[in-house]
PDB file of C-alpha atoms in Angstrom:
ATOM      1  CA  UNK V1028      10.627   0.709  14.927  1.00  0.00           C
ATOM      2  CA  UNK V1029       9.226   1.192  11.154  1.00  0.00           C
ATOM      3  CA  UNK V1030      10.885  -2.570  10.488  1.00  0.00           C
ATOM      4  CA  UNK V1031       9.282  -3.939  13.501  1.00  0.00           C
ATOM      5  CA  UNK V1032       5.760  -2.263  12.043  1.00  0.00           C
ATOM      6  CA  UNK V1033       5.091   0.178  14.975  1.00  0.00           C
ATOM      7  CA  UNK V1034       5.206   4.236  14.518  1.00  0.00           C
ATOM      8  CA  UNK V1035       5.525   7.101  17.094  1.00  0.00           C
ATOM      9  CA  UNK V1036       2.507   9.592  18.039  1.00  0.00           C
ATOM     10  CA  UNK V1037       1.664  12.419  20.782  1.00  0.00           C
ATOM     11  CA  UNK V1038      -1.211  13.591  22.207  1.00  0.00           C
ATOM     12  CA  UNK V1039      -0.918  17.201  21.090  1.00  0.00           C
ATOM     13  CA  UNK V1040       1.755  19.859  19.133  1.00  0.00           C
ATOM     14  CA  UNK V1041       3.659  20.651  22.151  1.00  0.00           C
ATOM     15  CA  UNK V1042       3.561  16.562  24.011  1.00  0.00           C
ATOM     16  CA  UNK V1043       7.061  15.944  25.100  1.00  0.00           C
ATOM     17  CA  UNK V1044       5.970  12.422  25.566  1.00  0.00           C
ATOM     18  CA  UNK V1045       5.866  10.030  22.101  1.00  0.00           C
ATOM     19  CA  UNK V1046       4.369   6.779  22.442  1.00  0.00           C
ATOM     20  CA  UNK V1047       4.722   3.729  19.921  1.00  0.00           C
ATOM     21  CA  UNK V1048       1.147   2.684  18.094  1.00  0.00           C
ATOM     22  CA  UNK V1049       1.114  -0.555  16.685  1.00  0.00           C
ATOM     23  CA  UNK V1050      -2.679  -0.769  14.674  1.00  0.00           C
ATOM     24  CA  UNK V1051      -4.580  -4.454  14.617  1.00  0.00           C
ATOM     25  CA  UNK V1052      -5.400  -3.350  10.981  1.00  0.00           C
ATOM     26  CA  UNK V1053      -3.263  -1.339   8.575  1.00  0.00           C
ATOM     27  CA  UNK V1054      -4.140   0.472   5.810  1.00  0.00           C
ATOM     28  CA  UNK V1055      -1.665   0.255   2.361  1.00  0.00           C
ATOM     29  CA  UNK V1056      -2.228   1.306  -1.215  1.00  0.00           C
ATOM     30  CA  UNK V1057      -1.327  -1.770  -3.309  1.00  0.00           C
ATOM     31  CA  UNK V1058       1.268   0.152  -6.093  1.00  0.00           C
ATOM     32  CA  UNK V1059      -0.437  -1.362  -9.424  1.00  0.00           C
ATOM     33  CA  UNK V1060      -3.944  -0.360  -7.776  1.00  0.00           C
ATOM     34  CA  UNK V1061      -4.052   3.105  -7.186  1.00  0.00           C
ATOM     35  CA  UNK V1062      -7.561   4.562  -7.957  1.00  0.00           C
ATOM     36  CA  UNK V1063      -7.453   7.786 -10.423  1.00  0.00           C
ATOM     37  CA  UNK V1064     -10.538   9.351 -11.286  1.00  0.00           C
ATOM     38  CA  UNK V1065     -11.586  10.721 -14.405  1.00  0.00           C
ATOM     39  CA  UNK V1066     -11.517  14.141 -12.195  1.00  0.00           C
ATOM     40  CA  UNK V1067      -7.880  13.436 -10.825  1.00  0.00           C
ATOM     41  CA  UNK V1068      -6.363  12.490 -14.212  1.00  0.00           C
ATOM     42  CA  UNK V1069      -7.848  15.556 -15.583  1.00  0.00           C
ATOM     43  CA  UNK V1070      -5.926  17.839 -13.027  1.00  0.00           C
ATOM     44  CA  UNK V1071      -2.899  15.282 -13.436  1.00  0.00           C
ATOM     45  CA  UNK V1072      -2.939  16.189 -17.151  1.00  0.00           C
ATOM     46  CA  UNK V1073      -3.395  19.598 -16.880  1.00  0.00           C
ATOM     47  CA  UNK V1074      -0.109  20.117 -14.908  1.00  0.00           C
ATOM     48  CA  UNK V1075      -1.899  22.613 -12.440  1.00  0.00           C
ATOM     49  CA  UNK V1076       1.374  21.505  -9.865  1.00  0.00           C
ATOM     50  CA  UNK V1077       4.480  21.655 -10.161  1.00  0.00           C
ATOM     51  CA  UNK V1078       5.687  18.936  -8.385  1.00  0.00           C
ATOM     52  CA  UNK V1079       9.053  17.948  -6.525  1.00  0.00           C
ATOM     53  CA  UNK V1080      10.808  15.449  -4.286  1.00  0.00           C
ATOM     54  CA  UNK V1081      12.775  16.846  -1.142  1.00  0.00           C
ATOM     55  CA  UNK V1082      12.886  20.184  -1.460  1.00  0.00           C
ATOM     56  CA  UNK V1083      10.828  21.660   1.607  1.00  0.00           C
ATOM     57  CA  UNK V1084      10.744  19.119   3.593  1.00  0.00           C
ATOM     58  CA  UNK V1085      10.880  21.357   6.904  1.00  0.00           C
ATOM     59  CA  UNK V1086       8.045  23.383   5.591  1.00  0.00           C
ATOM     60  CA  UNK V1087       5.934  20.422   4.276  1.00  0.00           C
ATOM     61  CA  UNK V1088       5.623  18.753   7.597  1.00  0.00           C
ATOM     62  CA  UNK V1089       4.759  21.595   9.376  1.00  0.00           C
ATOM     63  CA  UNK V1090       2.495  22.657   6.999  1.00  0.00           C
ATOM     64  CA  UNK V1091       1.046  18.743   7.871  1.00  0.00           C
ATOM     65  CA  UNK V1092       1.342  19.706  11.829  1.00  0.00           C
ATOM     66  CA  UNK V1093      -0.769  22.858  11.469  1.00  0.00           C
ATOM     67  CA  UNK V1094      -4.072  23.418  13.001  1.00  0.00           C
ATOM     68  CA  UNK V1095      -6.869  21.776  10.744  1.00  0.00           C
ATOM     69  CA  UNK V1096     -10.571  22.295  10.971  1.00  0.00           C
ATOM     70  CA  UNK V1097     -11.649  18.455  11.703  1.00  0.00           C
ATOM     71  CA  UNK V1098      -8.605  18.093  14.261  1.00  0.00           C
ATOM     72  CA  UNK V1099      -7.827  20.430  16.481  1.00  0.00           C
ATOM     73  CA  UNK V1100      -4.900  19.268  17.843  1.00  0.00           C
ATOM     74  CA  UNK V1101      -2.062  17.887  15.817  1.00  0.00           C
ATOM     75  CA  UNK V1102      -0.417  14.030  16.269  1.00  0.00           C
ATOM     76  CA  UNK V1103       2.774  15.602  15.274  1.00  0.00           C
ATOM     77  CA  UNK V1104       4.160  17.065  18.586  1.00  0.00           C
ATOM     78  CA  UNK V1105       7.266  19.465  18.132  1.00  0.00           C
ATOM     79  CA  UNK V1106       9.640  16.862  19.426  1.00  0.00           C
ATOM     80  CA  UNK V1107       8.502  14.356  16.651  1.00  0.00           C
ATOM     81  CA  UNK V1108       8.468  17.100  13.712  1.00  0.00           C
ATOM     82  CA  UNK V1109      12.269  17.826  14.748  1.00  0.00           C
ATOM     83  CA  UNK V1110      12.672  13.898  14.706  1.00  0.00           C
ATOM     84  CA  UNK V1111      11.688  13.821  10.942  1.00  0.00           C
ATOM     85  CA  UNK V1112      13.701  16.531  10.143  1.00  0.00           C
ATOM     86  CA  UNK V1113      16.843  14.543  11.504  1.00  0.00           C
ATOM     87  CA  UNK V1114      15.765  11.726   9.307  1.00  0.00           C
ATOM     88  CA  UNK V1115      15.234  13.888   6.287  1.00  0.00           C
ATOM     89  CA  UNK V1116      19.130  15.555   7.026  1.00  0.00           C
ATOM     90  CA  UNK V1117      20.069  11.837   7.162  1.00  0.00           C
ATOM     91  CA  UNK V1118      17.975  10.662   3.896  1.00  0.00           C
ATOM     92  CA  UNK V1119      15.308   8.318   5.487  1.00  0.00           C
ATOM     93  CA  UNK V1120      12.507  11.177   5.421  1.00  0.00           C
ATOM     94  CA  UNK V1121      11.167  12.367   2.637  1.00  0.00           C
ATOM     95  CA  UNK V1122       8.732  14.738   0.882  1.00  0.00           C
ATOM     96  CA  UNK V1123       6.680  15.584  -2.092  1.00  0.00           C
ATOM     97  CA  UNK V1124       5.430  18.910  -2.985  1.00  0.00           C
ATOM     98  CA  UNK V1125       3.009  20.630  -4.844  1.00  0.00           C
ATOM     99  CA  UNK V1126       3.589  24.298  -6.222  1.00  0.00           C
ATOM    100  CA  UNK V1127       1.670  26.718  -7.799  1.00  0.00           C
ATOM    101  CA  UNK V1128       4.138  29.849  -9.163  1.00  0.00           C
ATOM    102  CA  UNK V1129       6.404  29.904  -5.978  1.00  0.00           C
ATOM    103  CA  UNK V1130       3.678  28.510  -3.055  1.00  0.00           C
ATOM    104  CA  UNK V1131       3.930  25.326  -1.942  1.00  0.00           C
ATOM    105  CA  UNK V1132      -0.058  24.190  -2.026  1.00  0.00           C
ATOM    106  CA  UNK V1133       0.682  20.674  -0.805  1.00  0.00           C
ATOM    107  CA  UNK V1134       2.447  18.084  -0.513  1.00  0.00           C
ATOM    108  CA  UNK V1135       3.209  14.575   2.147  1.00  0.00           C
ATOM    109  CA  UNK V1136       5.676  13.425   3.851  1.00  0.00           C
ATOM    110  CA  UNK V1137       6.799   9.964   5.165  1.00  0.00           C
ATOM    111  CA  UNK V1138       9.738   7.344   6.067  1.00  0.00           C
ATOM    112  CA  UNK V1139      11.502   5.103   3.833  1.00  0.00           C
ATOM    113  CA  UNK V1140      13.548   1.708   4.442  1.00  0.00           C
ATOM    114  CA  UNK V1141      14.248  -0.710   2.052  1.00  0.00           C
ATOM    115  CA  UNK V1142      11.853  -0.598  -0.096  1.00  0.00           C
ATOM    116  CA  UNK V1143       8.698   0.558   1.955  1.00  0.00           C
ATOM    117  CA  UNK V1144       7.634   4.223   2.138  1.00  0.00           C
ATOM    118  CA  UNK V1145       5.651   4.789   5.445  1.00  0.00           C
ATOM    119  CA  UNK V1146       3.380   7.634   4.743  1.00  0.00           C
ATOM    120  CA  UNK V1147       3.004  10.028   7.955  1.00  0.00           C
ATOM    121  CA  UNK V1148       1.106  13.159   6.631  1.00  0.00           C
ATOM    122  CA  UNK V1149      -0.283  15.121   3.728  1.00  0.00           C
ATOM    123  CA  UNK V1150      -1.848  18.790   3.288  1.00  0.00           C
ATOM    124  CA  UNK V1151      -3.517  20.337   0.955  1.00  0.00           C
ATOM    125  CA  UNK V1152      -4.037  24.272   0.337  1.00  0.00           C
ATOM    126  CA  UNK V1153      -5.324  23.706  -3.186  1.00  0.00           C
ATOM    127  CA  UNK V1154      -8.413  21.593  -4.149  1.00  0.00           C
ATOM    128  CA  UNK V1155      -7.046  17.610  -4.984  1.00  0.00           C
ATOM    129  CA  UNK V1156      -3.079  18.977  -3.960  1.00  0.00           C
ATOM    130  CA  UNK V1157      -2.734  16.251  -1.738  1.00  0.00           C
ATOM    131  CA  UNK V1158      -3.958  13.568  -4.135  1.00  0.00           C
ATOM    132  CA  UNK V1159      -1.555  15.133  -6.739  1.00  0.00           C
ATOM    133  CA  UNK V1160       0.935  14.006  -4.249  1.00  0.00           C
ATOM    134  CA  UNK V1161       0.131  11.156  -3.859  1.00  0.00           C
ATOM    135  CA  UNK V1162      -0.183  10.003  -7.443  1.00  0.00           C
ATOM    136  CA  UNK V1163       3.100  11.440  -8.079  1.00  0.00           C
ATOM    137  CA  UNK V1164       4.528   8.872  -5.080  1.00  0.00           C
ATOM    138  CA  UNK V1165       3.194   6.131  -6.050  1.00  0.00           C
ATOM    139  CA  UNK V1166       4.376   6.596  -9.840  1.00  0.00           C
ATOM    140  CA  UNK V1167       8.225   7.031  -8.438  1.00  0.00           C
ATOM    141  CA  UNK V1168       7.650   4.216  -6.279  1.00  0.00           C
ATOM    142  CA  UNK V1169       6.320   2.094  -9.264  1.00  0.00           C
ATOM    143  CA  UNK V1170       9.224   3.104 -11.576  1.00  0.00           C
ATOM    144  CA  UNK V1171      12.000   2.663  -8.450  1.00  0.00           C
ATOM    145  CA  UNK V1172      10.732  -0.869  -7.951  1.00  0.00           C
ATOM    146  CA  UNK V1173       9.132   0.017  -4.560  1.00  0.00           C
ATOM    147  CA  UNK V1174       7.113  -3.008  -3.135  1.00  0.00           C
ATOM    148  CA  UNK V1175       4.894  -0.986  -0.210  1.00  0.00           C
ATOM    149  CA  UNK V1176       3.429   2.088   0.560  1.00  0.00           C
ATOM    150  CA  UNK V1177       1.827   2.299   4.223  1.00  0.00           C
ATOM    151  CA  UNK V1178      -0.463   4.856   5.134  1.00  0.00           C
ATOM    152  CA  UNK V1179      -1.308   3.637   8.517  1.00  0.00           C
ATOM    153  CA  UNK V1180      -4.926   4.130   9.316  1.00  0.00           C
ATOM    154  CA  UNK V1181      -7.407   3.855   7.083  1.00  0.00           C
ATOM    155  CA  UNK V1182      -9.751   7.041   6.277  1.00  0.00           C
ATOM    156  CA  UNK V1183     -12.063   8.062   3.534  1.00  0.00           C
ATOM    157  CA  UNK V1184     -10.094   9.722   1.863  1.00  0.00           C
ATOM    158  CA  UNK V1185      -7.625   7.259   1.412  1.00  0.00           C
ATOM    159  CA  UNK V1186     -10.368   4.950   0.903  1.00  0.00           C
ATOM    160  CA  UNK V1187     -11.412   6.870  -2.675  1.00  0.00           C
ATOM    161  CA  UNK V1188      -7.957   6.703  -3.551  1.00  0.00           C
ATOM    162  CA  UNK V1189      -7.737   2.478  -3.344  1.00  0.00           C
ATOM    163  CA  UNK V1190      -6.500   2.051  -0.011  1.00  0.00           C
ATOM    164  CA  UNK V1191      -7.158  -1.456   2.007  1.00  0.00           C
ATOM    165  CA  UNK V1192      -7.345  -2.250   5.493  1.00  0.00           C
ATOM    166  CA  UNK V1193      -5.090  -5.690   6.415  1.00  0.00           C
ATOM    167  CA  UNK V1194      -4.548  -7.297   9.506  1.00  0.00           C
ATOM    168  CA  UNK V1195      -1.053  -6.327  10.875  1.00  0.00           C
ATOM    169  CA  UNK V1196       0.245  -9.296  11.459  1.00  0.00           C
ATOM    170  CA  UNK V1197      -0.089  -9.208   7.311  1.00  0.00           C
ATOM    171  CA  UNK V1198       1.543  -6.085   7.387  1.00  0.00           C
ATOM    172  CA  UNK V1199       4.755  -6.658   9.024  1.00  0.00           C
ATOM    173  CA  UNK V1200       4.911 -10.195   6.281  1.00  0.00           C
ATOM    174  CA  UNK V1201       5.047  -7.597   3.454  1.00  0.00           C
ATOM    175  CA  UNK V1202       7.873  -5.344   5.200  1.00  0.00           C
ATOM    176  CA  UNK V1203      10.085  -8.445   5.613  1.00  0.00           C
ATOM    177  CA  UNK V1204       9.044  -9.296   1.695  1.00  0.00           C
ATOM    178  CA  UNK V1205       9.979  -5.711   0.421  1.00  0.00           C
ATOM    179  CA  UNK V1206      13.678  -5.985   1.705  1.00  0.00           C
ATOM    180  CA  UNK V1207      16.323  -4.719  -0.436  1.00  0.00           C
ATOM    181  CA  UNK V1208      16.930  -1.518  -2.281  1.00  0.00           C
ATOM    182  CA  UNK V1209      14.629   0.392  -4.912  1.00  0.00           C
ATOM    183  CA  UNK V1210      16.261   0.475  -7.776  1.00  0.00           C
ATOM    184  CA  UNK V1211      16.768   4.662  -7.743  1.00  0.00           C
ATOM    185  CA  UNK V1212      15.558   6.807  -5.339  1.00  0.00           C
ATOM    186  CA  UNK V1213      12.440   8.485  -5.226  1.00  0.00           C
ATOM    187  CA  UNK V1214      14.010  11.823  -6.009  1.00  0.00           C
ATOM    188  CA  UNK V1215      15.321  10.770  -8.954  1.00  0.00           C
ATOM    189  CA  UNK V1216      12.520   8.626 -10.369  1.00  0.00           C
ATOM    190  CA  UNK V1217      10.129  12.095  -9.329  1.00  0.00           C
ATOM    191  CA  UNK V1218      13.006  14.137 -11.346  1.00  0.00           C
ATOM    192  CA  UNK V1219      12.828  12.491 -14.265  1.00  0.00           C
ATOM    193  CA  UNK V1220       8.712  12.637 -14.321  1.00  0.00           C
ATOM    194  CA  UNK V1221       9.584  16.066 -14.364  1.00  0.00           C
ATOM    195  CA  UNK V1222      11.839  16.560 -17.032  1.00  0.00           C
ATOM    196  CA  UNK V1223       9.202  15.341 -19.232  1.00  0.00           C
ATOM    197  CA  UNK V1224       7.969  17.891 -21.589  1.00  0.00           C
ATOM    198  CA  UNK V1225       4.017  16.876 -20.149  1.00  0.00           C
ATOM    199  CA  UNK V1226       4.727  15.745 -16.653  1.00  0.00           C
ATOM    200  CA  UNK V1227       1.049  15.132 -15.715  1.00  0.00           C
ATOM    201  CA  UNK V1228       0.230  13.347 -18.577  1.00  0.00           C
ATOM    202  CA  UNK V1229       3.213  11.072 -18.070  1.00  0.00           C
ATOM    203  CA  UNK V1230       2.518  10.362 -14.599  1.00  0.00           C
ATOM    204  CA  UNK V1231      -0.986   9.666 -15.857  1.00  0.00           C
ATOM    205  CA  UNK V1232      -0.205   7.066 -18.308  1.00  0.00           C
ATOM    206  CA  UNK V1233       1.828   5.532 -16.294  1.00  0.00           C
ATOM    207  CA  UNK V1234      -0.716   5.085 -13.129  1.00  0.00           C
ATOM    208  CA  UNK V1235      -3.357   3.759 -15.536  1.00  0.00           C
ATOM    209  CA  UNK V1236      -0.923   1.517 -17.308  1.00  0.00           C
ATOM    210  CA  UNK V1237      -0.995  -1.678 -14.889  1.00  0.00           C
ATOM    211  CA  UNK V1238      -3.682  -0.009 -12.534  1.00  0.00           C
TER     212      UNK V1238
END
């Protein structure tokens, strides 16, 4: 379904029904344009998160299917949060999280094939969490030779952060361009980020490096 550019939904947490949406216009973040802001690279180099790849992924999307105060009913019906768990057992889901001591703060979750990453969901419990994420995705992505990062539907949010709206026809052209494999996996390529002695300021440098 991801390869032919459509993705499930419900209608609320506990749908057993999951129906296939396939968006006239779909949002991406183009890898060499993410937008950091003097604000964001501040927290970035400051290391307030430590940040992994994989390690919560259970608690990470349900932390993304909790109640939230602008939607009261969640997309991501139980039956579709034990789907992604099944792909994250089988190493097509995955996660990043944010930590603070031994709390995870934040964090987002999404598909990979090839060398896409589908973004479903992110959280945040922790002011600019979720954009820490993010960053820290589209870094691994850059260094693993991702080509595309979808996040679906456009929002404001996303919008601050360099996202742009293309027709889908347009979309499904750059999944059949991005075929092959990354050249490590994200897990790794987030690993080694955090090996480095200043994390933050690495994934920093390397955001604003091409961006």
């Amino acid at each position: 379904a991801y390869r032919g550019g459509v993705f499930p939904m419900a209608d609320h947490r506990s749908d057993s029904d999951v129906y296939w949406v396939e968006p006239r216009e779909r949002a991406i973040i183009p890898l060499d344009d993410l937008r950091v802001s003097r604000s964001l690279g501040k927290v970035l180099r400051q290391d307030r998160f430590r940040v992994t790849c994989d390690t919560a992924f259970p608690q990470v999307i349900a932390e993304c299917a909790a109640p939230r105060e602008e939607h009261a009913e969640s997309w991501i019906s139980h039956r579709i949060e034990n789907s992604y768990n099944h792909l994250h057992r089988t190493g097509h889901a995955h996660s990043i999280e944010c930590w603070q001591d031994s709390e995870l703060v934040g964090g987002l979750y999404g598909v990979s094939f090839d060398r896409v990453f589908c973004g479903e969901s992110m959280f945040s419990r922790r002011t600019n969490a979720s954009k820490v994420a993010l960053s820290w995705l589209v870094a691994a992505m850059r260094e693993a030779n991702y080509a595309l990062l979808d996040c679906q539907f456009m929002t404001d949010h996303l919008a601050t952060m360099g996202a742009q709206a293309i027709p889908q026809a347009q979309y499904v052209d750059l999944v059949a361009a991005a075929a092959g494999y990354p050249s490590e996996s994200l897990s790794d390529a987030v690993s080694r980020f955090g090996a480095s002695s200043s994390p933050g300021k690495a994934i920093a440098q390397s955001l604003t490096q091409t961006s």
